DNA sequence: TCTGTTATTCTCATACTGAGTTTGTCTCAA
DNA sequence: TTGAGACAAACTCAGTATGAGAATAACAGA
């Protein structure tokens, strides 16, 4: 049955109401680890549990717009100005299992956001509490948000392979080592510094030199590092592949 | 605002109704080309235009289930039995621009389906007409279905690179050349037969030999080809990359 | 000044890819 | 029956990419 034929022949209000929400998996790197923005639920069901920020879409509001608004409400930053201007947001997936919310039919469209070290979230009027949680030490999550988050993490890890997304986690200017830190943090593996360095500089358009170096060497020694900024590539070619794990192939 | 806090505090029925539909981009290979299943709209708006099969989700029905049902209704085949048992269905993306349907707010969750040469669709009671259209010679489509279809095609092309999806377009048993034909059709490029052959056999778990060969040589000559079936790999490693196009990198 | 750290560059063996060639089987038409 | 062309399969070879390790040099801190 075609959607519009349905609409022409039936009154949707005669069907049980369907609520459409957006949920945002917002990732940043803080304190040396990958973290996700969670809010603590104030109301039933699942009151007291942590959940992804999200909410009902508003009339006249597009989906990506709703996701940006939800994120802005939690971080206190506007999408238009300030550091949030560099935030990357993309659609992740949709979840609509009939019983995922015990009260009514809720279809949730999830978005994935990446950004360099964001400020502490402010608990809005609608959230009891909000904070950045290390993804490797998560509390129990409300609804099916653990599944959504797992999906977001896997998407983020995959996207580092063939897009310059890692630069979105770094500052405006960064060193190759900082970029390597992003990969190591998100992938949770150690990379060979020399090979990584060679690879980054050999992928066309990934990074471009600023001609500058850091003000001083590293905290524990070492020479000053050259500074780079993000290049103009939208895809990395050849891709920067994770070390293959046999278990994910079969 | 969290979805459930919203729900606890507000009556969703007080908001304008939101309709949730699924739309299916069903792809198959027929007549030497890649084709998509389209139905001709019988009702306004866009009556007479072609559209992707889809429809309203039903109470108690999960999203993938709704997509499978819509596809089954158009093809006349059940997902549980027959050739449709081998169909691959995955979620594509969601579309919810406020004005994408002129009558009311409609959020559509699109699904992508691949299958070997499917039978002719039967026009259901709800569709004026249904048929497989070559993707390189499309009619004008209703709503934003051109965008959804373009997204589906790009996803399909990408998935051939790192998953054994191509085998879902081939029959139960196939030759390396047939598999190469799938890649050439979906990607729209010519591949080097020798290199392709070497590559397919070198990727662990992509295909496994049946020990058999075709009954006779090709229509225009050539030796009998060995027959293979799909292997147990879920990811291809190393991946089978498309020839890089500069324009998609920058 | 000495020691340990780290950025950057090299080396070298192995793996993968693109392009072309070789061998032998098969269909079709003269 | 035979020759031409088609095609599966395997091979060659040069160019490129990757993994592992080592070398070099700049720098922090003791």
Short mmCIF file of N, CA, C and O in Angstrom, two decimals, chain A residues 52-177:
data_model
loop_
_atom_site.label_atom_id
_atom_site.label_comp_id
_atom_site.label_asym_id
_atom_site.label_seq_id
_atom_site.Cartn_x
_atom_site.Cartn_y
_atom_site.Cartn_z
N UNK A 52 19.94 8.98 26.22
CA UNK A 52 20.46 9.90 25.21
C UNK A 52 19.57 11.14 25.18
O UNK A 52 18.36 11.04 25.37
N UNK A 53 20.16 12.30 24.92
CA UNK A 53 19.32 13.48 24.76
C UNK A 53 18.44 13.32 23.53
O UNK A 53 18.88 12.79 22.51
N UNK A 54 17.23 13.78 23.64
CA UNK A 54 16.32 13.66 22.50
C UNK A 54 14.97 14.21 22.85
O UNK A 54 14.72 14.61 23.99
N UNK A 55 14.09 14.23 21.88
CA UNK A 55 12.75 14.72 22.15
C UNK A 55 11.87 14.71 20.91
O UNK A 55 12.34 14.39 19.81
N UNK A 56 10.68 15.06 21.13
CA UNK A 56 9.65 15.10 20.11
C UNK A 56 10.01 16.09 19.00
O UNK A 56 10.53 17.16 19.27
N UNK A 57 9.73 15.72 17.77
CA UNK A 57 9.95 16.69 16.70
C UNK A 57 8.80 17.71 16.73
O UNK A 57 7.67 17.38 17.08
N UNK A 58 9.13 18.93 16.35
CA UNK A 58 8.11 19.98 16.39
C UNK A 58 7.51 20.19 15.01
O UNK A 58 8.18 19.94 13.99
N UNK A 59 6.31 20.67 14.97
CA UNK A 59 5.67 20.93 13.68
C UNK A 59 6.52 21.92 12.88
O UNK A 59 7.04 22.88 13.43
N UNK A 60 6.70 21.64 11.62
CA UNK A 60 7.46 22.55 10.78
C UNK A 60 8.95 22.43 10.91
O UNK A 60 9.70 23.15 10.25
N UNK A 61 9.40 21.49 11.74
CA UNK A 61 10.83 21.35 11.97
C UNK A 61 11.36 20.12 11.24
O UNK A 61 10.80 19.03 11.39
N UNK A 62 12.43 20.30 10.49
CA UNK A 62 13.02 19.16 9.79
C UNK A 62 13.77 18.28 10.79
O UNK A 62 14.09 18.71 11.90
N UNK A 63 14.04 17.05 10.39
CA UNK A 63 14.69 16.10 11.29
C UNK A 63 16.08 16.56 11.75
O UNK A 63 16.37 16.55 12.96
N UNK A 64 16.99 16.93 10.81
CA UNK A 64 18.32 17.34 11.25
C UNK A 64 18.25 18.57 12.16
O UNK A 64 19.02 18.71 13.11
N UNK A 65 17.30 19.42 11.85
CA UNK A 65 17.08 20.62 12.65
C UNK A 65 16.68 20.26 14.08
O UNK A 65 17.17 20.85 15.04
N UNK A 66 15.80 19.28 14.20
CA UNK A 66 15.37 18.83 15.53
C UNK A 66 16.55 18.26 16.30
O UNK A 66 16.72 18.52 17.49
N UNK A 67 17.41 17.51 15.62
CA UNK A 67 18.57 16.91 16.28
C UNK A 67 19.51 18.01 16.76
O UNK A 67 20.02 17.96 17.89
N UNK A 68 19.76 19.00 15.92
CA UNK A 68 20.64 20.09 16.30
C UNK A 68 20.06 20.86 17.48
O UNK A 68 20.78 21.27 18.39
N UNK A 69 18.76 21.03 17.48
CA UNK A 69 18.12 21.74 18.58
C UNK A 69 18.26 20.98 19.88
O UNK A 69 18.62 21.55 20.91
N UNK A 70 18.03 19.68 19.83
CA UNK A 70 18.14 18.89 21.05
C UNK A 70 19.56 18.95 21.61
O UNK A 70 19.75 19.07 22.82
N UNK A 71 20.51 18.86 20.71
CA UNK A 71 21.90 18.91 21.15
C UNK A 71 22.20 20.28 21.75
O UNK A 71 22.83 20.39 22.81
N UNK A 72 21.74 21.31 21.08
CA UNK A 72 22.01 22.67 21.56
C UNK A 72 21.36 22.89 22.92
O UNK A 72 21.95 23.53 23.80
N UNK A 73 20.18 22.35 23.10
CA UNK A 73 19.50 22.53 24.38
C UNK A 73 20.30 21.91 25.53
O UNK A 73 20.30 22.43 26.64
N UNK A 74 20.96 20.82 25.25
CA UNK A 74 21.70 20.16 26.31
C UNK A 74 23.08 20.75 26.54
O UNK A 74 23.60 20.73 27.65
N UNK A 75 23.69 21.22 25.45
CA UNK A 75 25.04 21.76 25.59
C UNK A 75 25.00 23.24 25.88
O UNK A 75 26.00 23.82 26.29
N UNK A 76 23.87 23.86 25.66
CA UNK A 76 23.78 25.29 25.89
C UNK A 76 24.43 26.10 24.80
O UNK A 76 24.62 27.30 24.93
N UNK A 77 24.79 25.42 23.73
CA UNK A 77 25.45 26.13 22.64
C UNK A 77 24.58 26.11 21.40
O UNK A 77 23.89 25.14 21.13
N UNK A 78 24.64 27.18 20.66
CA UNK A 78 23.88 27.26 19.44
C UNK A 78 24.64 26.57 18.32
O UNK A 78 25.87 26.53 18.31
N UNK A 79 23.89 26.05 17.40
CA UNK A 79 24.52 25.39 16.25
C UNK A 79 25.11 26.42 15.30
O UNK A 79 25.97 26.12 14.48
N UNK A 80 24.63 27.64 15.41
CA UNK A 80 25.03 28.65 14.43
C UNK A 80 26.33 29.36 14.79
O UNK A 80 27.04 29.86 13.94
N UNK A 81 26.61 29.45 16.07
CA UNK A 81 27.77 30.25 16.46
C UNK A 81 28.64 29.46 17.42
O UNK A 81 28.24 28.44 17.95
N UNK A 82 29.82 29.98 17.66
CA UNK A 82 30.69 29.37 18.64
C UNK A 82 31.23 28.03 18.18
O UNK A 82 31.14 27.68 17.01
N UNK A 83 31.79 27.32 19.12
CA UNK A 83 32.45 26.05 18.81
C UNK A 83 31.52 25.05 18.15
O UNK A 83 31.95 24.18 17.41
N UNK A 84 30.23 25.18 18.40
CA UNK A 84 29.29 24.23 17.83
C UNK A 84 29.22 24.35 16.32
O UNK A 84 28.72 23.44 15.63
N UNK A 85 29.72 25.45 15.81
CA UNK A 85 29.73 25.61 14.36
C UNK A 85 30.54 24.52 13.68
O UNK A 85 30.30 24.21 12.52
N UNK A 86 31.43 23.92 14.42
CA UNK A 86 32.27 22.89 13.81
C UNK A 86 31.73 21.49 14.06
O UNK A 86 32.34 20.50 13.68
N UNK A 87 30.60 21.40 14.69
CA UNK A 87 30.03 20.08 14.99
C UNK A 87 29.53 19.39 13.73
O UNK A 87 28.92 20.02 12.86
N UNK A 88 29.84 18.13 13.67
CA UNK A 88 29.36 17.32 12.55
C UNK A 88 28.15 16.53 13.04
O UNK A 88 28.21 15.87 14.06
N UNK A 89 27.04 16.62 12.31
CA UNK A 89 25.86 15.83 12.67
C UNK A 89 25.40 15.03 11.47
O UNK A 89 25.32 15.56 10.36
N UNK A 90 25.13 13.75 11.66
CA UNK A 90 24.59 12.94 10.58
C UNK A 90 23.54 11.99 11.12
O UNK A 90 23.56 11.63 12.29
N UNK A 91 22.65 11.57 10.25
CA UNK A 91 21.62 10.65 10.68
C UNK A 91 22.20 9.27 10.88
O UNK A 91 23.09 8.85 10.13
N UNK A 92 21.73 8.61 11.91
CA UNK A 92 22.27 7.29 12.24
C UNK A 92 21.30 6.20 11.79
O UNK A 92 21.56 5.49 10.83
N UNK A 93 20.19 6.05 12.46
CA UNK A 93 19.22 5.02 12.11
C UNK A 93 17.92 5.31 12.85
O UNK A 93 17.86 6.21 13.67
N UNK A 94 16.90 4.53 12.55
CA UNK A 94 15.61 4.72 13.19
C UNK A 94 15.19 3.44 13.90
O UNK A 94 15.49 2.34 13.46
N UNK A 95 14.48 3.64 15.00
CA UNK A 95 14.07 2.53 15.83
C UNK A 95 12.58 2.65 16.09
O UNK A 95 12.11 3.71 16.50
N UNK A 96 11.86 1.59 15.84
CA UNK A 96 10.42 1.70 15.97
C UNK A 96 9.74 0.45 16.48
O UNK A 96 8.57 0.22 16.19
N UNK A 97 10.46 -0.37 17.24
CA UNK A 97 9.84 -1.57 17.79
C UNK A 97 8.62 -1.15 18.61
O UNK A 97 8.68 -0.16 19.35
N UNK A 98 7.53 -1.89 18.46
CA UNK A 98 6.26 -1.45 19.07
C UNK A 98 6.34 -1.23 20.58
O UNK A 98 5.69 -0.35 21.11
N UNK A 99 7.17 -2.03 21.27
CA UNK A 99 7.18 -1.94 22.73
C UNK A 99 8.39 -1.20 23.28
O UNK A 99 8.70 -1.31 24.46
N UNK A 100 9.07 -0.45 22.43
CA UNK A 100 10.30 0.18 22.94
C UNK A 100 10.01 1.27 23.96
O UNK A 100 10.86 1.61 24.77
N UNK A 101 8.82 1.84 23.89
CA UNK A 101 8.39 2.75 24.95
C UNK A 101 7.09 2.17 25.49
O UNK A 101 6.18 1.88 24.73
N UNK A 102 7.00 1.98 26.79
CA UNK A 102 5.86 1.25 27.35
C UNK A 102 4.53 2.00 27.23
O UNK A 102 3.47 1.39 27.37
N UNK A 103 4.58 3.31 26.96
CA UNK A 103 3.33 4.06 27.00
C UNK A 103 2.61 4.15 25.67
O UNK A 103 1.39 4.11 25.59
N UNK A 104 3.41 4.30 24.60
CA UNK A 104 2.76 4.45 23.31
C UNK A 104 3.76 4.13 22.21
O UNK A 104 4.94 3.91 22.47
N UNK A 105 3.30 4.12 21.01
CA UNK A 105 4.16 3.85 19.89
C UNK A 105 5.07 5.04 19.65
O UNK A 105 4.60 6.14 19.33
N UNK A 106 6.37 4.82 19.79
CA UNK A 106 7.35 5.88 19.56
C UNK A 106 8.35 5.42 18.52
O UNK A 106 8.98 4.37 18.68
N UNK A 107 8.48 6.18 17.48
CA UNK A 107 9.52 5.92 16.48
C UNK A 107 10.60 6.97 16.69
O UNK A 107 10.33 8.17 16.68
N UNK A 108 11.82 6.49 16.91
CA UNK A 108 12.91 7.41 17.18
C UNK A 108 13.92 7.41 16.04
O UNK A 108 14.35 6.36 15.58
N UNK A 109 14.28 8.60 15.62
CA UNK A 109 15.29 8.74 14.58
C UNK A 109 16.55 9.24 15.25
O UNK A 109 16.55 10.31 15.87
N UNK A 110 17.61 8.44 15.19
CA UNK A 110 18.81 8.80 15.93
C UNK A 110 19.80 9.53 15.05
O UNK A 110 19.90 9.29 13.84
N UNK A 111 20.51 10.46 15.67
CA UNK A 111 21.54 11.23 14.99
C UNK A 111 22.85 11.04 15.73
O UNK A 111 22.88 10.79 16.94
N UNK A 112 23.92 11.17 14.96
CA UNK A 112 25.25 11.02 15.52
C UNK A 112 25.97 12.35 15.38
O UNK A 112 25.96 12.96 14.31
N UNK A 113 26.53 12.84 16.48
CA UNK A 113 27.25 14.12 16.45
C UNK A 113 28.65 13.93 16.99
O UNK A 113 28.87 13.20 17.95
N UNK A 114 29.61 14.55 16.34
CA UNK A 114 31.00 14.52 16.79
C UNK A 114 31.47 15.93 17.00
O UNK A 114 31.15 16.80 16.20
N UNK A 115 32.28 16.12 17.98
CA UNK A 115 32.84 17.45 18.15
C UNK A 115 34.09 17.41 18.99
O UNK A 115 34.29 16.47 19.77
N UNK A 116 34.94 18.40 18.81
CA UNK A 116 36.10 18.51 19.69
C UNK A 116 35.60 18.81 21.09
O UNK A 116 34.45 19.19 21.28
N UNK A 117 36.46 18.63 22.05
CA UNK A 117 36.14 18.79 23.47
C UNK A 117 35.09 19.88 23.70
O UNK A 117 35.35 21.06 23.60
N UNK A 118 33.89 19.45 24.04
CA UNK A 118 32.79 20.39 24.27
C UNK A 118 32.73 20.79 25.73
O UNK A 118 33.27 20.09 26.58
N UNK A 119 32.09 21.90 26.00
CA UNK A 119 31.95 22.33 27.40
C UNK A 119 31.03 21.38 28.16
O UNK A 119 30.33 20.59 27.55
N UNK A 120 31.05 21.48 29.46
CA UNK A 120 30.14 20.69 30.27
C UNK A 120 28.72 21.03 29.88
O UNK A 120 28.39 22.19 29.66
N UNK A 121 27.88 20.01 29.78
CA UNK A 121 26.48 20.28 29.46
C UNK A 121 25.82 20.98 30.63
O UNK A 121 26.27 20.86 31.76
N UNK A 122 24.79 21.70 30.36
CA UNK A 122 24.01 22.27 31.45
C UNK A 122 22.71 21.50 31.49
O UNK A 122 22.10 21.23 30.45
N UNK A 123 22.31 21.13 32.66
CA UNK A 123 21.04 20.43 32.79
C UNK A 123 19.93 21.42 32.51
O UNK A 123 19.78 22.41 33.22
N UNK A 124 19.20 21.16 31.46
CA UNK A 124 18.12 22.07 31.11
C UNK A 124 16.94 21.90 32.06
O UNK A 124 16.99 21.08 32.97
N UNK A 125 15.93 22.65 31.80
CA UNK A 125 14.76 22.57 32.67
C UNK A 125 14.13 21.19 32.57
O UNK A 125 13.40 20.75 33.44
N UNK A 126 14.45 20.52 31.48
CA UNK A 126 13.80 19.25 31.22
C UNK A 126 14.65 18.05 31.61
O UNK A 126 14.25 16.92 31.44
N UNK A 127 15.85 18.28 32.08
CA UNK A 127 16.70 17.16 32.44
C UNK A 127 17.22 17.34 33.85
O UNK A 127 17.65 18.42 34.25
N UNK A 128 17.16 16.27 34.60
CA UNK A 128 17.60 16.34 35.99
C UNK A 128 19.10 16.58 36.05
O UNK A 128 19.61 17.26 36.92
N UNK A 129 19.81 16.00 35.09
CA UNK A 129 21.26 16.06 35.13
C UNK A 129 21.78 15.70 33.74
O UNK A 129 21.11 15.02 32.97
N UNK A 130 22.94 16.18 33.41
CA UNK A 130 23.50 15.86 32.10
C UNK A 130 25.01 15.85 32.22
O UNK A 130 25.59 16.73 32.87
N UNK A 131 25.66 14.85 31.61
CA UNK A 131 27.11 14.84 31.67
C UNK A 131 27.71 13.92 30.61
O UNK A 131 27.01 13.13 29.97
N UNK A 132 29.02 14.08 30.43
CA UNK A 132 29.75 13.27 29.45
C UNK A 132 30.23 12.00 30.13
O UNK A 132 30.98 12.05 31.09
N UNK A 133 29.82 10.86 29.59
CA UNK A 133 30.18 9.57 30.18
C UNK A 133 31.18 8.83 29.30
O UNK A 133 30.98 8.72 28.10
N UNK A 134 32.23 8.29 29.92
CA UNK A 134 33.15 7.46 29.15
C UNK A 134 32.39 6.27 28.55
O UNK A 134 31.60 5.62 29.26
N UNK A 135 32.59 6.01 27.28
CA UNK A 135 31.80 4.96 26.63
C UNK A 135 32.20 3.56 27.07
O UNK A 135 31.50 2.60 26.80
N UNK A 136 33.35 3.44 27.73
CA UNK A 136 33.75 2.11 28.18
C UNK A 136 33.36 1.87 29.63
O UNK A 136 33.77 0.89 30.23
N UNK A 137 32.59 2.79 30.20
CA UNK A 137 32.17 2.62 31.59
C UNK A 137 30.80 3.26 31.73
O UNK A 137 30.63 4.29 32.37
N UNK A 138 29.82 2.59 31.10
CA UNK A 138 28.49 3.20 31.00
C UNK A 138 27.54 2.70 32.08
O UNK A 138 27.60 1.53 32.48
N UNK A 139 26.64 3.57 32.51
CA UNK A 139 25.58 3.14 33.41
C UNK A 139 24.50 2.42 32.60
O UNK A 139 24.56 2.39 31.37
N UNK A 140 23.53 1.87 33.27
CA UNK A 140 22.40 1.29 32.57
C UNK A 140 21.63 2.39 31.87
O UNK A 140 21.44 3.47 32.43
N UNK A 141 21.21 2.14 30.64
CA UNK A 141 20.52 3.18 29.87
C UNK A 141 19.04 2.87 29.73
O UNK A 141 18.63 1.71 29.73
N UNK A 142 18.27 3.93 29.58
CA UNK A 142 16.82 3.78 29.43
C UNK A 142 16.47 3.26 28.04
O UNK A 142 17.25 3.37 27.10
N UNK A 143 15.29 2.68 27.93
CA UNK A 143 14.77 2.22 26.64
C UNK A 143 15.79 1.34 25.93
O UNK A 143 16.48 0.55 26.58
N UNK A 144 15.88 1.51 24.59
CA UNK A 144 16.86 0.74 23.82
C UNK A 144 18.07 1.60 23.51
O UNK A 144 18.74 1.41 22.49
N UNK A 145 18.34 2.57 24.38
CA UNK A 145 19.42 3.50 24.08
C UNK A 145 20.80 2.86 24.08
O UNK A 145 21.73 3.39 23.46
N UNK A 146 20.95 1.72 24.74
CA UNK A 146 22.24 1.03 24.67
C UNK A 146 22.50 0.54 23.25
O UNK A 146 23.62 0.60 22.76
N UNK A 147 21.45 0.10 22.61
CA UNK A 147 21.57 -0.37 21.22
C UNK A 147 21.89 0.79 20.29
O UNK A 147 22.72 0.69 19.40
N UNK A 148 21.20 1.90 20.51
CA UNK A 148 21.43 3.07 19.66
C UNK A 148 22.86 3.57 19.83
O UNK A 148 23.55 3.86 18.85
N UNK A 149 23.30 3.61 21.07
CA UNK A 149 24.67 4.08 21.33
C UNK A 149 25.69 3.13 20.70
O UNK A 149 26.66 3.58 20.08
N UNK A 150 25.47 1.84 20.84
CA UNK A 150 26.40 0.88 20.24
C UNK A 150 26.47 1.07 18.73
O UNK A 150 27.55 1.01 18.13
N UNK A 151 25.32 1.34 18.15
CA UNK A 151 25.26 1.58 16.72
C UNK A 151 26.06 2.83 16.36
O UNK A 151 26.81 2.87 15.39
N UNK A 152 25.88 3.87 17.16
CA UNK A 152 26.60 5.13 16.93
C UNK A 152 28.10 4.96 17.04
O UNK A 152 28.86 5.51 16.24
N UNK A 153 28.53 4.21 18.03
CA UNK A 153 29.96 3.99 18.20
C UNK A 153 30.54 3.25 17.01
O UNK A 153 31.60 3.59 16.50
N UNK A 154 29.82 2.23 16.58
CA UNK A 154 30.32 1.46 15.45
C UNK A 154 30.38 2.32 14.20
O UNK A 154 31.32 2.25 13.41
N UNK A 155 29.37 3.16 14.01
CA UNK A 155 29.38 4.08 12.86
C UNK A 155 30.57 5.04 12.94
O UNK A 155 31.27 5.27 11.95
N UNK A 156 30.79 5.58 14.12
CA UNK A 156 31.90 6.52 14.29
C UNK A 156 33.23 5.85 13.99
O UNK A 156 34.08 6.39 13.28
N UNK A 157 33.40 4.65 14.50
CA UNK A 157 34.67 3.93 14.27
C UNK A 157 34.87 3.66 12.79
O UNK A 157 35.97 3.80 12.27
N UNK A 158 33.80 3.28 12.14
CA UNK A 158 33.91 3.01 10.71
C UNK A 158 34.19 4.26 9.90
O UNK A 158 34.97 4.24 8.96
N UNK A 159 33.55 5.35 10.28
CA UNK A 159 33.71 6.57 9.51
C UNK A 159 35.13 7.14 9.58
O UNK A 159 35.56 7.83 8.66
N UNK A 160 35.82 6.85 10.66
CA UNK A 160 37.21 7.32 10.75
C UNK A 160 38.05 6.69 9.65
O UNK A 160 39.06 7.25 9.23
N UNK A 161 37.62 5.53 9.20
CA UNK A 161 38.43 4.82 8.22
C UNK A 161 38.46 5.52 6.86
O UNK A 161 39.50 5.59 6.22
N UNK A 162 37.29 5.98 6.43
CA UNK A 162 37.26 6.48 5.06
C UNK A 162 36.82 7.94 4.92
O UNK A 162 36.59 8.40 3.81
N UNK A 163 36.68 8.64 6.04
CA UNK A 163 36.40 10.07 5.96
C UNK A 163 37.37 10.82 6.87
O UNK A 163 37.96 10.23 7.77
N UNK A 164 37.51 12.09 6.66
CA UNK A 164 38.42 12.89 7.49
C UNK A 164 37.77 13.29 8.81
O UNK A 164 38.16 14.27 9.42
N UNK A 165 36.78 12.53 9.24
CA UNK A 165 36.01 12.86 10.43
C UNK A 165 36.87 13.08 11.67
O UNK A 165 36.52 13.89 12.54
N UNK A 166 37.97 12.38 11.75
CA UNK A 166 38.82 12.50 12.95
C UNK A 166 39.22 13.94 13.20
O UNK A 166 39.36 14.36 14.35
N UNK A 167 39.35 14.71 12.14
CA UNK A 167 39.75 16.11 12.32
C UNK A 167 38.65 16.88 13.05
O UNK A 167 38.93 17.92 13.64
N UNK A 168 37.40 16.38 13.01
CA UNK A 168 36.31 17.05 13.71
C UNK A 168 36.44 16.88 15.22
O UNK A 168 35.85 17.64 15.98
N UNK A 169 37.20 15.89 15.65
CA UNK A 169 37.44 15.70 17.08
C UNK A 169 38.63 16.51 17.56
O UNK A 169 38.85 16.66 18.76
N UNK A 170 39.45 16.95 16.63
CA UNK A 170 40.63 17.72 17.00
C UNK A 170 40.29 19.21 16.93
O UNK A 170 39.22 19.59 16.49
N UNK A 171 41.21 20.02 17.37
CA UNK A 171 40.99 21.46 17.34
C UNK A 171 41.15 22.01 15.94
O UNK A 171 41.29 21.27 14.97
N UNK A 172 41.15 23.31 15.84
CA UNK A 172 41.32 23.99 14.56
C UNK A 172 42.66 23.61 13.93
O UNK A 172 42.74 23.28 12.77
N UNK A 173 43.70 23.66 14.75
CA UNK A 173 45.02 23.23 14.32
C UNK A 173 45.45 22.09 15.23
O UNK A 173 45.15 22.09 16.42
N UNK A 174 46.14 21.13 14.65
CA UNK A 174 46.48 19.95 15.44
C UNK A 174 47.77 19.35 14.91
O UNK A 174 48.19 19.63 13.78
N UNK A 175 48.37 18.51 15.73
CA UNK A 175 49.57 17.80 15.30
C UNK A 175 49.17 16.41 14.83
O UNK A 175 48.08 15.93 15.13
N UNK A 176 50.07 15.77 14.12
CA UNK A 176 49.80 14.40 13.68
C UNK A 176 49.60 13.49 14.88
O UNK A 176 48.76 12.59 14.85
N UNK A 177 50.36 13.74 15.92
CA UNK A 177 50.21 12.91 17.11
C UNK A 177 48.84 13.07 17.75
O UNK A 177 48.25 12.10 18.25
#
